[in-house]
Short mmCIF file of C-alpha atoms and ligand atoms in Angstrom, two decimals:
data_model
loop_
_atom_site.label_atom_id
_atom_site.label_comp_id
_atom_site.label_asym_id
_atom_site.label_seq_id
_atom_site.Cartn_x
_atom_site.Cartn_y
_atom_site.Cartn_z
CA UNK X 1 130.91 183.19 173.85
CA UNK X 2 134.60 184.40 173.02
CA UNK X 3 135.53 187.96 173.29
CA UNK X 4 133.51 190.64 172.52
CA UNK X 5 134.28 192.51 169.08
CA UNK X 6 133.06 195.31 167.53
CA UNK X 7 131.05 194.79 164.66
CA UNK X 8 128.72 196.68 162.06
CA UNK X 9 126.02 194.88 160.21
CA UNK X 10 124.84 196.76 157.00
CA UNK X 11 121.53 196.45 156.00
CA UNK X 12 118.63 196.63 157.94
CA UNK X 13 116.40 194.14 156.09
CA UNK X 14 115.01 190.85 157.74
CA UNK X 15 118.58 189.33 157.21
CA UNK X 16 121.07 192.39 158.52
CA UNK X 17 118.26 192.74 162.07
CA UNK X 18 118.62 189.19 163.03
CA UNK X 19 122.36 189.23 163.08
CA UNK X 20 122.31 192.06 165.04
CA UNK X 21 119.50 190.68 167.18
CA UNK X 22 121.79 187.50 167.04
CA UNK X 23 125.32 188.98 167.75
CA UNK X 24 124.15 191.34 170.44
CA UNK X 25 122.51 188.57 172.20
CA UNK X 26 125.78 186.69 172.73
CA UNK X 27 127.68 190.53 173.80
CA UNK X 28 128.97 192.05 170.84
CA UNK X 29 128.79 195.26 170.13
CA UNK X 30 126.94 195.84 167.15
CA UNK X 31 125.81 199.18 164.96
CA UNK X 32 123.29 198.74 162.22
CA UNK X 33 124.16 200.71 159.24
CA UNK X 34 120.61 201.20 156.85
CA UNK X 35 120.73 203.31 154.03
CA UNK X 36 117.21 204.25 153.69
CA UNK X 37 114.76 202.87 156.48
CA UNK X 38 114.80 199.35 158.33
CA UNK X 39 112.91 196.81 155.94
CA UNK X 40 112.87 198.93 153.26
CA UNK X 41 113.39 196.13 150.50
CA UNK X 42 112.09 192.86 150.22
CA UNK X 43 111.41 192.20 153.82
CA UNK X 44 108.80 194.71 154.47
CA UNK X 45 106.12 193.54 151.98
CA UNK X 46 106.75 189.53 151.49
CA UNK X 47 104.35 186.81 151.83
CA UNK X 48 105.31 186.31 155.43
CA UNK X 49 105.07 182.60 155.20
CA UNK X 50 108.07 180.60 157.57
CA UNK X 51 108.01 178.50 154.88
CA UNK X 52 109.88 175.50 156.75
CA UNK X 53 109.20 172.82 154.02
CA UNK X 54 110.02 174.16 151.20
CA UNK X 55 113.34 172.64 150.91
CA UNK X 56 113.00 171.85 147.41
CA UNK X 57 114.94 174.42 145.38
CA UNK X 58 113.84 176.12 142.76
CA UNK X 59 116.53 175.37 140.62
CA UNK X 60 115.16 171.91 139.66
CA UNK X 61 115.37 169.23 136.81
CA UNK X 62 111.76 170.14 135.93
CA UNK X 63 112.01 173.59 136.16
CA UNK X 64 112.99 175.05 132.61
CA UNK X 65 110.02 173.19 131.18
CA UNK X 66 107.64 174.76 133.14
CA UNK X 67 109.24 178.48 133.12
CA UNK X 68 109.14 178.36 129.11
CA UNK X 69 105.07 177.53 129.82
CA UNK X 70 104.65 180.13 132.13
CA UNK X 71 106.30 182.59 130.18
CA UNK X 72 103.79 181.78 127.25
CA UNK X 73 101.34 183.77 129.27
CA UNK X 74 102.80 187.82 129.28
CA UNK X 75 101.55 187.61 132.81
CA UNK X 76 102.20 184.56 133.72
CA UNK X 77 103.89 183.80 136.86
CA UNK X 78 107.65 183.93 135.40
CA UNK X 79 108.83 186.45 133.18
CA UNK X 80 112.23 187.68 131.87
CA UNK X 81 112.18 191.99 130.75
CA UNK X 82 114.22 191.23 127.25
CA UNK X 83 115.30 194.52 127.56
CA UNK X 84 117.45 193.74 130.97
CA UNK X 85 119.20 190.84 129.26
CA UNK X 86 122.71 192.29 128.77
CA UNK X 87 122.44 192.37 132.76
CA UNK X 88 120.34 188.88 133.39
CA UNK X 89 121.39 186.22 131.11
CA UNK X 90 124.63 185.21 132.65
CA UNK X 91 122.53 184.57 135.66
CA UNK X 92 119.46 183.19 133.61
CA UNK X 93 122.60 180.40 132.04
CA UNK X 94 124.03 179.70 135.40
CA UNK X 95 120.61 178.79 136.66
CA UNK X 96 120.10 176.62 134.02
CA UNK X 97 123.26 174.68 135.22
CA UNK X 98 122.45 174.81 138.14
CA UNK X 99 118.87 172.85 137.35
CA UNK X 100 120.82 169.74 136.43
CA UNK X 101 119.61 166.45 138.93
CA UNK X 102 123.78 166.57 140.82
CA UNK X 103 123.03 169.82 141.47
CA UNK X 104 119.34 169.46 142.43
CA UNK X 105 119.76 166.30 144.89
CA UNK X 106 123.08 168.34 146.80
CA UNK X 107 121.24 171.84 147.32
CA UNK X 108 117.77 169.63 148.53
CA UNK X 109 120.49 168.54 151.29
CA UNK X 110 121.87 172.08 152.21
CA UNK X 111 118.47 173.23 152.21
CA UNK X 112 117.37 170.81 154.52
CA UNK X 113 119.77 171.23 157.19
CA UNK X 114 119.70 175.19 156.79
CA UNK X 115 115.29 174.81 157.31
CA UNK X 116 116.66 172.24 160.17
CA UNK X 117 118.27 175.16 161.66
CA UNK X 118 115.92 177.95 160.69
CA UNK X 119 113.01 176.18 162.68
CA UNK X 120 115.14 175.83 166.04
CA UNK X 121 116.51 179.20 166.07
CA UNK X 122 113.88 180.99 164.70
CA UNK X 123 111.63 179.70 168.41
CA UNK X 124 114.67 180.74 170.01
CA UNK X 125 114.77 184.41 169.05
CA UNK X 126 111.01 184.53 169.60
CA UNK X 127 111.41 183.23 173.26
CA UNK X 128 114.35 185.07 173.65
CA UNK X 129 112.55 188.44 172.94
CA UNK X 130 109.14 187.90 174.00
CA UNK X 131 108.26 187.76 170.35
CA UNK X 132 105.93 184.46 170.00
CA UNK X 133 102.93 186.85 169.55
CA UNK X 134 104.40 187.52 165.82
CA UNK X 135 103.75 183.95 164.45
CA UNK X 136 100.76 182.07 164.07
CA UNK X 137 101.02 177.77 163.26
CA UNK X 138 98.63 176.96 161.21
CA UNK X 139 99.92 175.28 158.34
CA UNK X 140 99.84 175.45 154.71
CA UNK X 141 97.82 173.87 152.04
CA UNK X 142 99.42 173.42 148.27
CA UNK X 143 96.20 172.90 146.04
CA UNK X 144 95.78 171.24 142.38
CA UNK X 145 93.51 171.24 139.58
CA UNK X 146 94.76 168.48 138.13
CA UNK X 147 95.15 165.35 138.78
CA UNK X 148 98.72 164.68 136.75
CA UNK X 149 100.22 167.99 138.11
CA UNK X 150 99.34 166.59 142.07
CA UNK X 151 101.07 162.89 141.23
CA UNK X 152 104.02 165.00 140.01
CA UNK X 153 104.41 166.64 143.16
CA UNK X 154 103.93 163.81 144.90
CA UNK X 155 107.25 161.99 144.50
CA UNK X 156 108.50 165.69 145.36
CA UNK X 157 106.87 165.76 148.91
CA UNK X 158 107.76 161.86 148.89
CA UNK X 159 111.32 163.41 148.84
CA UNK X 160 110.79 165.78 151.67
CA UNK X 161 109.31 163.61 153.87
CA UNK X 162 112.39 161.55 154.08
CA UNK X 163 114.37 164.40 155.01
CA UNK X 164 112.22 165.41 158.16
CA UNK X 165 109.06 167.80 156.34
CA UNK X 166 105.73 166.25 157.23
CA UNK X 167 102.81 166.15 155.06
CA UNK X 168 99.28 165.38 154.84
CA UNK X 169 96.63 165.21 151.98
CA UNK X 170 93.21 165.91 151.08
CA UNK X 171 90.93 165.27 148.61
CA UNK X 172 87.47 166.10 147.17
CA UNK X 173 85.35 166.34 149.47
CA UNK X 174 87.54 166.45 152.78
CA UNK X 175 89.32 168.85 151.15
CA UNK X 176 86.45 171.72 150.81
CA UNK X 177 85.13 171.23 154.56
CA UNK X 178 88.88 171.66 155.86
CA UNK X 179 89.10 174.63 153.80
CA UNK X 180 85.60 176.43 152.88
CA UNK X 181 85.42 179.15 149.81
CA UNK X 182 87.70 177.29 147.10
CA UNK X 183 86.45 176.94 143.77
CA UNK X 184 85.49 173.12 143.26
CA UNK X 185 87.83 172.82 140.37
CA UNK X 186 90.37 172.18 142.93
CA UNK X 187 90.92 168.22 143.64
CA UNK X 188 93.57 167.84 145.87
CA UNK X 189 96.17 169.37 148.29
CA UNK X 190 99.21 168.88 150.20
CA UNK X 191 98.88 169.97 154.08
CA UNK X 192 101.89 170.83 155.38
CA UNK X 193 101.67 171.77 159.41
CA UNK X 194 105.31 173.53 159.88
CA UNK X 195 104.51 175.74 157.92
CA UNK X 196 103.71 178.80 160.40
CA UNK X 197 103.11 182.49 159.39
CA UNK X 198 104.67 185.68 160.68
CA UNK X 199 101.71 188.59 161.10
CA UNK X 200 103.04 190.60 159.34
CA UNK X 201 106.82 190.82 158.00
CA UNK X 202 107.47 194.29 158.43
CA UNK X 203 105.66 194.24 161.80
CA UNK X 204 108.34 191.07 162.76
CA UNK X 205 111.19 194.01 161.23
CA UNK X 206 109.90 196.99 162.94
CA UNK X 207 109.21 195.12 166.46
CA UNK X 208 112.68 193.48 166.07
CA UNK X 209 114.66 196.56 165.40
CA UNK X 210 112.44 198.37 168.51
CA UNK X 211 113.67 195.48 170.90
CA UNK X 212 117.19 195.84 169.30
CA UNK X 213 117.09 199.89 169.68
CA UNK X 214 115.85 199.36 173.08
CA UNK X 215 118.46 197.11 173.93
CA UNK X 216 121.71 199.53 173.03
CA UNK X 217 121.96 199.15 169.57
CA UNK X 218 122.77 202.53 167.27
CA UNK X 219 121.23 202.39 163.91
CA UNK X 220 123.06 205.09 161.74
CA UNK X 221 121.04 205.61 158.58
CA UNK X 222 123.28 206.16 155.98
CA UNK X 223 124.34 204.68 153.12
CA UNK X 224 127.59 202.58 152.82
CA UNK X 225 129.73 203.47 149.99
CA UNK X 226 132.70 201.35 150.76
CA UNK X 227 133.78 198.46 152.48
CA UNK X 228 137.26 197.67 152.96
CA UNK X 229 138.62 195.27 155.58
CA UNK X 230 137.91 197.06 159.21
CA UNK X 231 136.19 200.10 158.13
CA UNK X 232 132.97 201.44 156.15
CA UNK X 233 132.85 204.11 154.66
CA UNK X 234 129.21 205.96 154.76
CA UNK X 235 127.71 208.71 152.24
CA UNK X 236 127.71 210.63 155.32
CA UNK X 237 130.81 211.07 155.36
CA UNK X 238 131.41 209.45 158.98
CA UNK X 239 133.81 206.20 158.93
CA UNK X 240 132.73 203.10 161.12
CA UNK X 241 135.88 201.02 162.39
CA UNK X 242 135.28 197.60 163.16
CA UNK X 243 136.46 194.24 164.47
CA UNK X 244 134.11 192.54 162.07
CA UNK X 245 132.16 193.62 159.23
CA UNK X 246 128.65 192.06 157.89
CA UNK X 247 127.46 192.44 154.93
CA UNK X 248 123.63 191.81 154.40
CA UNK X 249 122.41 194.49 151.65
CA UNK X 250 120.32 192.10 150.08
CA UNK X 251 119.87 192.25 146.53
CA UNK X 252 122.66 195.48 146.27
CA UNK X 253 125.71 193.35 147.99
CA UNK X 254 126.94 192.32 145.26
CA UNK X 255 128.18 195.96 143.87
CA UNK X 256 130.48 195.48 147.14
CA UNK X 257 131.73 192.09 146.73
CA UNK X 258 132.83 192.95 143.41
CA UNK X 259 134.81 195.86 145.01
CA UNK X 260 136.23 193.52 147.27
CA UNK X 261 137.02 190.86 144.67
CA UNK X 262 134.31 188.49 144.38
CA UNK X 263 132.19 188.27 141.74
CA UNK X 264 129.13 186.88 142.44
CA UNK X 265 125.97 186.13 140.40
CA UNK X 266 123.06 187.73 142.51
CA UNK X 267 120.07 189.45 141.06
CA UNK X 268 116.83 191.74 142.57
CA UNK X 269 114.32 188.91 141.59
CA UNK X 270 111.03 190.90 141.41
CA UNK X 271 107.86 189.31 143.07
CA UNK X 272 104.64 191.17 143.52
CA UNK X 273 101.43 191.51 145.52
CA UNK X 274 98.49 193.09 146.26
CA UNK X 275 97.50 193.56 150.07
CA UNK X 276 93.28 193.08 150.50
CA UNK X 277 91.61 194.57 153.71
CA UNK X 278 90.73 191.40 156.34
CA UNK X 279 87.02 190.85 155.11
CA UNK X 280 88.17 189.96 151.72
CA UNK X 281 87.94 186.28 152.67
CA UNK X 282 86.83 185.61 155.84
CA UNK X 283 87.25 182.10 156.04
CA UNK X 284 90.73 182.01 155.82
CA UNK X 285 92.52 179.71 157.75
CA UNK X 286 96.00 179.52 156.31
CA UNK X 287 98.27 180.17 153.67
CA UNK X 288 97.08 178.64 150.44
CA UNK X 289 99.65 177.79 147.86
CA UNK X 290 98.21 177.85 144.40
CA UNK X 291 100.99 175.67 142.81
CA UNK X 292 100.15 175.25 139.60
CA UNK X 293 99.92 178.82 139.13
CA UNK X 294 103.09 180.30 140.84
CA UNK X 295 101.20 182.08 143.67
CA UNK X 296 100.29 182.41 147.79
CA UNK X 297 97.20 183.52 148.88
CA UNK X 298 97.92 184.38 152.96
CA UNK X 299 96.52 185.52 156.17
CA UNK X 300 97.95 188.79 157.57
CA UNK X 301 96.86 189.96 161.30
CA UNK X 302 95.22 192.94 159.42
CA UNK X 303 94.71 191.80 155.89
CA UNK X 304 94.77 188.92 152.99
CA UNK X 305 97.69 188.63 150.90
CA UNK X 306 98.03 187.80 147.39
CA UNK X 307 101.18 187.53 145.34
CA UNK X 308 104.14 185.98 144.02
CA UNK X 309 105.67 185.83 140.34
CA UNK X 310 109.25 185.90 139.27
CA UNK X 311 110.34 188.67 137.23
CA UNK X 312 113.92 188.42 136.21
CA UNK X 313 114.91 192.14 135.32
CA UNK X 314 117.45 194.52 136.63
CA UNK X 315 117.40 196.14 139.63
CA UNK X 316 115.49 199.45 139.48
CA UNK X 317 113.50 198.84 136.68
CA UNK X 318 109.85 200.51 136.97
CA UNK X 319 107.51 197.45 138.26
CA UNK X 320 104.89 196.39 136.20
CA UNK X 321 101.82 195.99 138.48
CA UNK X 322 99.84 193.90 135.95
CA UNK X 323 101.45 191.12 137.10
CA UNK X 324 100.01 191.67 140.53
CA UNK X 325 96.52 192.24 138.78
CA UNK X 326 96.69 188.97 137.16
CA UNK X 327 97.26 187.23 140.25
CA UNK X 328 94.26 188.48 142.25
CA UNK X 329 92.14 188.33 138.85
CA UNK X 330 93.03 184.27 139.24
CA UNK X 331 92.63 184.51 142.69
CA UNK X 332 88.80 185.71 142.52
CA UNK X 333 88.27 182.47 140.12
CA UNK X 334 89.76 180.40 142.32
CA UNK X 335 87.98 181.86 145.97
CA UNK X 336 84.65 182.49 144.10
CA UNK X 337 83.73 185.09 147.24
CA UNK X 338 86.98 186.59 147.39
CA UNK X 339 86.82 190.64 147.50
CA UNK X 340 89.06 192.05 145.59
CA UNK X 341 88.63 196.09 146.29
CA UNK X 342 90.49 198.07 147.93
CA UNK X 343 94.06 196.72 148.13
CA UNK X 344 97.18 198.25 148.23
CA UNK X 345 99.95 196.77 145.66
CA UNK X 346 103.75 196.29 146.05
CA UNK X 347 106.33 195.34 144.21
CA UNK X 348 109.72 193.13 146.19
CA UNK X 349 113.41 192.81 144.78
CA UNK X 350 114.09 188.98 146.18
CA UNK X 351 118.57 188.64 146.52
CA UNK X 352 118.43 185.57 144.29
CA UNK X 353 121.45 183.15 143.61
CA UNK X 354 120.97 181.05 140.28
CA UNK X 355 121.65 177.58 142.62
CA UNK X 356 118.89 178.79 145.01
CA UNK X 357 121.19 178.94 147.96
CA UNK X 358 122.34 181.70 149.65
CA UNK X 359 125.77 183.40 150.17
CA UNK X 360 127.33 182.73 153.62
CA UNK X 361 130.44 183.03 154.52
CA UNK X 362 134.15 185.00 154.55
CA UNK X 363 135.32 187.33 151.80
CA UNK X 364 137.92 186.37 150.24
CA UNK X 365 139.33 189.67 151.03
CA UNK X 366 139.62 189.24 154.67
CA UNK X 367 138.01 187.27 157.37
CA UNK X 368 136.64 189.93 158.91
CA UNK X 369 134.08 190.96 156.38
CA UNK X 370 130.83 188.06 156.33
CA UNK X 371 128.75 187.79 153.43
CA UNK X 372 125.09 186.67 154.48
CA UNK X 373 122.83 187.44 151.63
CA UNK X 374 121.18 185.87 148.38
CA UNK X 375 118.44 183.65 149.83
CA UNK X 376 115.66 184.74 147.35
CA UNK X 377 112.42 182.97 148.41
CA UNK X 378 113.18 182.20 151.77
CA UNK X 379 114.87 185.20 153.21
CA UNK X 380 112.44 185.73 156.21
CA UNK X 381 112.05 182.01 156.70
CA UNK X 382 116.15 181.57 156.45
CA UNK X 383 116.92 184.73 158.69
CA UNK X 384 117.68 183.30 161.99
CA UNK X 385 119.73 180.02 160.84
CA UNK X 386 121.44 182.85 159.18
CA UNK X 387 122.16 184.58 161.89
CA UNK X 388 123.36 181.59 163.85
CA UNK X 389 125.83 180.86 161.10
CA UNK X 390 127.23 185.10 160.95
CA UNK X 391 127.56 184.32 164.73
CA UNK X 392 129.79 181.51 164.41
CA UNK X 393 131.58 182.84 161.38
CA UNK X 394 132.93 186.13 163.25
CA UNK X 395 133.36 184.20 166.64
CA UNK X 396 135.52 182.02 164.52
CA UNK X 397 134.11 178.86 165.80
CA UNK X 398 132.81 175.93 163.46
CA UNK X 399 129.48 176.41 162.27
CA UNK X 400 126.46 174.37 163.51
CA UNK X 401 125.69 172.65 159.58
CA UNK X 402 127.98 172.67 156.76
CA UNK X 403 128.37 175.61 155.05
CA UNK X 404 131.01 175.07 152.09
CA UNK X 405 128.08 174.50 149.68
CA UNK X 406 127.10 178.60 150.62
CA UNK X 407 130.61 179.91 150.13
CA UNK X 408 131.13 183.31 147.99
CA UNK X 409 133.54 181.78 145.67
CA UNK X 410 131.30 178.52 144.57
CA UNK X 411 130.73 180.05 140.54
C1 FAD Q 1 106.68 188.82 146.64
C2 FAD Q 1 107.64 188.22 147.62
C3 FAD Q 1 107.19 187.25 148.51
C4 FAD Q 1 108.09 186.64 149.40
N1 FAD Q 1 107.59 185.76 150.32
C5 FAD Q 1 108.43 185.21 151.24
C6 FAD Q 1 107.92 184.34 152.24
O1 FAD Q 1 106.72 184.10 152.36
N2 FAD Q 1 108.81 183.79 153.11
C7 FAD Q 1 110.15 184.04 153.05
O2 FAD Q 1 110.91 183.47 153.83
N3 FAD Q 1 110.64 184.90 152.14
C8 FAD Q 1 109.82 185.50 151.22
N4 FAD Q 1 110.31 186.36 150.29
C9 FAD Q 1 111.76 186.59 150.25
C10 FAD Q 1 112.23 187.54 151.36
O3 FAD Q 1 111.40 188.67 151.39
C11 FAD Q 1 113.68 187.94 151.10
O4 FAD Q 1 114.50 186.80 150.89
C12 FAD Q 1 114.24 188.70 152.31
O5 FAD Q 1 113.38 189.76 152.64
C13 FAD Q 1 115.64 189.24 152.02
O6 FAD Q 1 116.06 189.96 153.14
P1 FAD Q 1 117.42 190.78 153.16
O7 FAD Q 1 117.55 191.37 154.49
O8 FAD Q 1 118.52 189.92 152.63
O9 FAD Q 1 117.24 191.88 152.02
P2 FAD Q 1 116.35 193.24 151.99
O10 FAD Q 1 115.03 193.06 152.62
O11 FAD Q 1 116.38 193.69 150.57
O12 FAD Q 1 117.18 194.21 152.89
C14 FAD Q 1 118.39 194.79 152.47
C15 FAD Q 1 118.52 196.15 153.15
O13 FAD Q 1 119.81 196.67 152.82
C16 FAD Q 1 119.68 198.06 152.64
N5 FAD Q 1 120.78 198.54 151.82
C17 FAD Q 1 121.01 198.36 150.51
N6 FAD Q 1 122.12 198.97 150.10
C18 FAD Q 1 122.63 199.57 151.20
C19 FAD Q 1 123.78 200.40 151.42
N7 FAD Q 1 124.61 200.73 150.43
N8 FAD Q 1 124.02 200.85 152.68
C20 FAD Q 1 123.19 200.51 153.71
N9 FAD Q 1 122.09 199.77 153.53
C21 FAD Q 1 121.81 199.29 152.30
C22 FAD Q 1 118.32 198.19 151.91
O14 FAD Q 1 117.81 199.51 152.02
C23 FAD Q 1 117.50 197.16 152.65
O15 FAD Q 1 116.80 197.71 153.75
C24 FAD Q 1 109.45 186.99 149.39
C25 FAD Q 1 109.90 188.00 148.53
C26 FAD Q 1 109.01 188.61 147.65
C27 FAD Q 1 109.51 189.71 146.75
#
């Protein structure tokens, strides 16, 4: 380690909690600044999948094709609110650029090295505060009705495997006995065993920030209303000085970038979901990925899961929770048993970029304030490579993968 500095991380999501867990670890001293209460935004309600394969990103040469059929159905799994296009459509046009094959084939590498990292350090931080309770390893299965729709994806897990992400497959009837309760429409799957699953992601937050509290950290909940180079300034009125600054507001960073000079194209990409007691489907033995139909169905410790969808709207819109009805009304005609009373349904602003990488690295106003936000579907997954990378960036040292391909000023 070099010296110790003083530094304040804002945001107490997923993200902002393992650079603190990450920087105090290695002797800095670090305040947590959290404007309403720790995982308050997307990380307390997400699918909690460590979703270690999927370094395909979203923004793919397929990809408009199959958003213009989704978006056929009103609640189909993508959706854009016309309404919030004054505010969307520069992203919406940059992720269409971004879907071109150059693009594609260098963010598959990023993404590759950044799950590369996210695996190792996430069993680090688990080990290194008697955490390993909070994830389970069992896998995930990708199912298809059809036949043409499975080939596709094929070639795309083809593409994986060469870059390190094991797979398996099943079919008919092997398929059904390795998981009971699916509808037998389904034909085929993808098994992919690094996939693990946290218990619960705002258990992994709240447990996290307890160890951190425990440990000497001060959480000041406030908000942060400024940021300039060495201080932040809170709605409280108190002002933090600080060696280092990091900023990891999720979806609202960007309001402070652009104070600080950088403009950069992140949006609250909504996802929903709808939270069933355990016994809605007892055989459950991983996280199922319906992927034809742009949703998870997932084990909790104390419930069943079911959610997705990409709603492209701006942020603090009122959520629309048919979209979370549709997705449990498909999931009771895909699990023919599956119970759908009593659950509880929420509504998650993702911090997405339009090239489906996230934003890591030094403002260009100074070098002491670090971006780390933007990583839309795989936030939780992403939070401890993330964390390694902050490290390095305010130590000043080279960081363990590349990072130019994450830097503020890439649009
Ligand atoms: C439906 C859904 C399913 C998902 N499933 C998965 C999954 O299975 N696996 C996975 O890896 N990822 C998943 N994600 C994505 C993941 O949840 C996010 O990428 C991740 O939570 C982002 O974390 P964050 O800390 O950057 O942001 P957030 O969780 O949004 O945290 C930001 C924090 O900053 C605080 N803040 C904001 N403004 C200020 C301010 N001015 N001052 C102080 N604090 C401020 C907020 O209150 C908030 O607590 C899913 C997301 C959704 C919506």
């Amino acid at each position: 380690m070099g010296k110790s500095v003083k530094v304040v991380v804002i945001g107490g999501g997923i993200i902002g909690l393992n650079a603190t867990e990450k920087l105090q670890s290695l002797g800095h001293d670090v305040t947590l600044v959290e404007k309403d209460e720790i995982a308050a935004g997307a990380s307390f309600g997400n699918a909690a999948g460590l979703a270690f394969p999927e370094i395909m990103p979203l923004a793919s040469p397929g990809i408009i094709g199959q958003a213009i059929k989704w978006m056929l159905d009103p609640l189909g799994p993508f959706a854009v609110v016309p309404q919030d296009l004054p505010k969307t459509l520069g992203w919406l046009l940059r992720f269409l650029k971004a879907s071109s094959r150059k693009q594609f084939e260098k963010s598959i590498k990023v993404q590759g090295s950044l799950m590369g990292l996210a695996q190792s350090s996430f069993d680090v931080m688990l080990k290194r505060r008697g955490l390993e309770h909070l994830v389970w390893t069992q896998g995930a299965l990708h199912l298809y009705q059809k036949k043409s729709a499975f080939n596709k994806d094929l070639e795309t897990w083809k593409l994986c495997e060469k870059k390190g992400v094991p797979f398996s497959i099943y079919e008919g009837e092997a398929l059904h006995q390795f998981q009971p309760g699916l509808d037998r429409s389904f034909i085929a799957a993808f098994y992919t065993p690094t996939w693990k699953t946290v218990t619960n992601p705002n258990e992994v937050c709240q447990t996290l920030h307890k160890c951190l509290t425990d440990s000497g950290v001060e959480t000041i909940f406030s908000g942060v209303e400024k940021i300039e180079p060495n201080r932040v300034y809170l709605e409280n009125g108190q002002i933090l000085k600080a060696d280092k600054i990091v900023l990891a507001a999720g979806p609202w960073s960007s309001k402070f970038t652009a104070e600080l000079g950088d403009k950069i194209p992140l949006i609250g990409e909504r996802g929903y979901n709808t939270t069933l007691p355990k016994t809605a489907f007892d055989g459950l033995n991983r996280t199922l990925v319906f992927s034809e139909h742009g949703f998870i169905v997932g084990p909790l410790k104390d419930g069943v899961r079911v959610g997705g969808a990409s709603e492209i709207a701006k942020l603090g819109r009122k959520e629309n929770f048919k979209r979370s009805r549709a997705m449990l009304t498909k999931a009771s005609r895909f699990i023919p048993n599956f119970k759908t009373e009593n659950g509880v349904e929420w509504m998650g602003a993702r911090p997405s970029m339009p090239d489906t990488l996230p934003v890591i690295g030094y403002s260009t106003a100074s070098k002491d304030i670090i971006y780390a936000f933007g990583h839309g579907h795989v936030g939780l997954t992403q939070s401890t490579a993330t964390a390694q990378l902050v490290s390095e960036l305010v130590e000043e040292i080279t960081p363990s993968i590349d990072i130019t391909a994450l830097r503020p000023d890439r649009f």
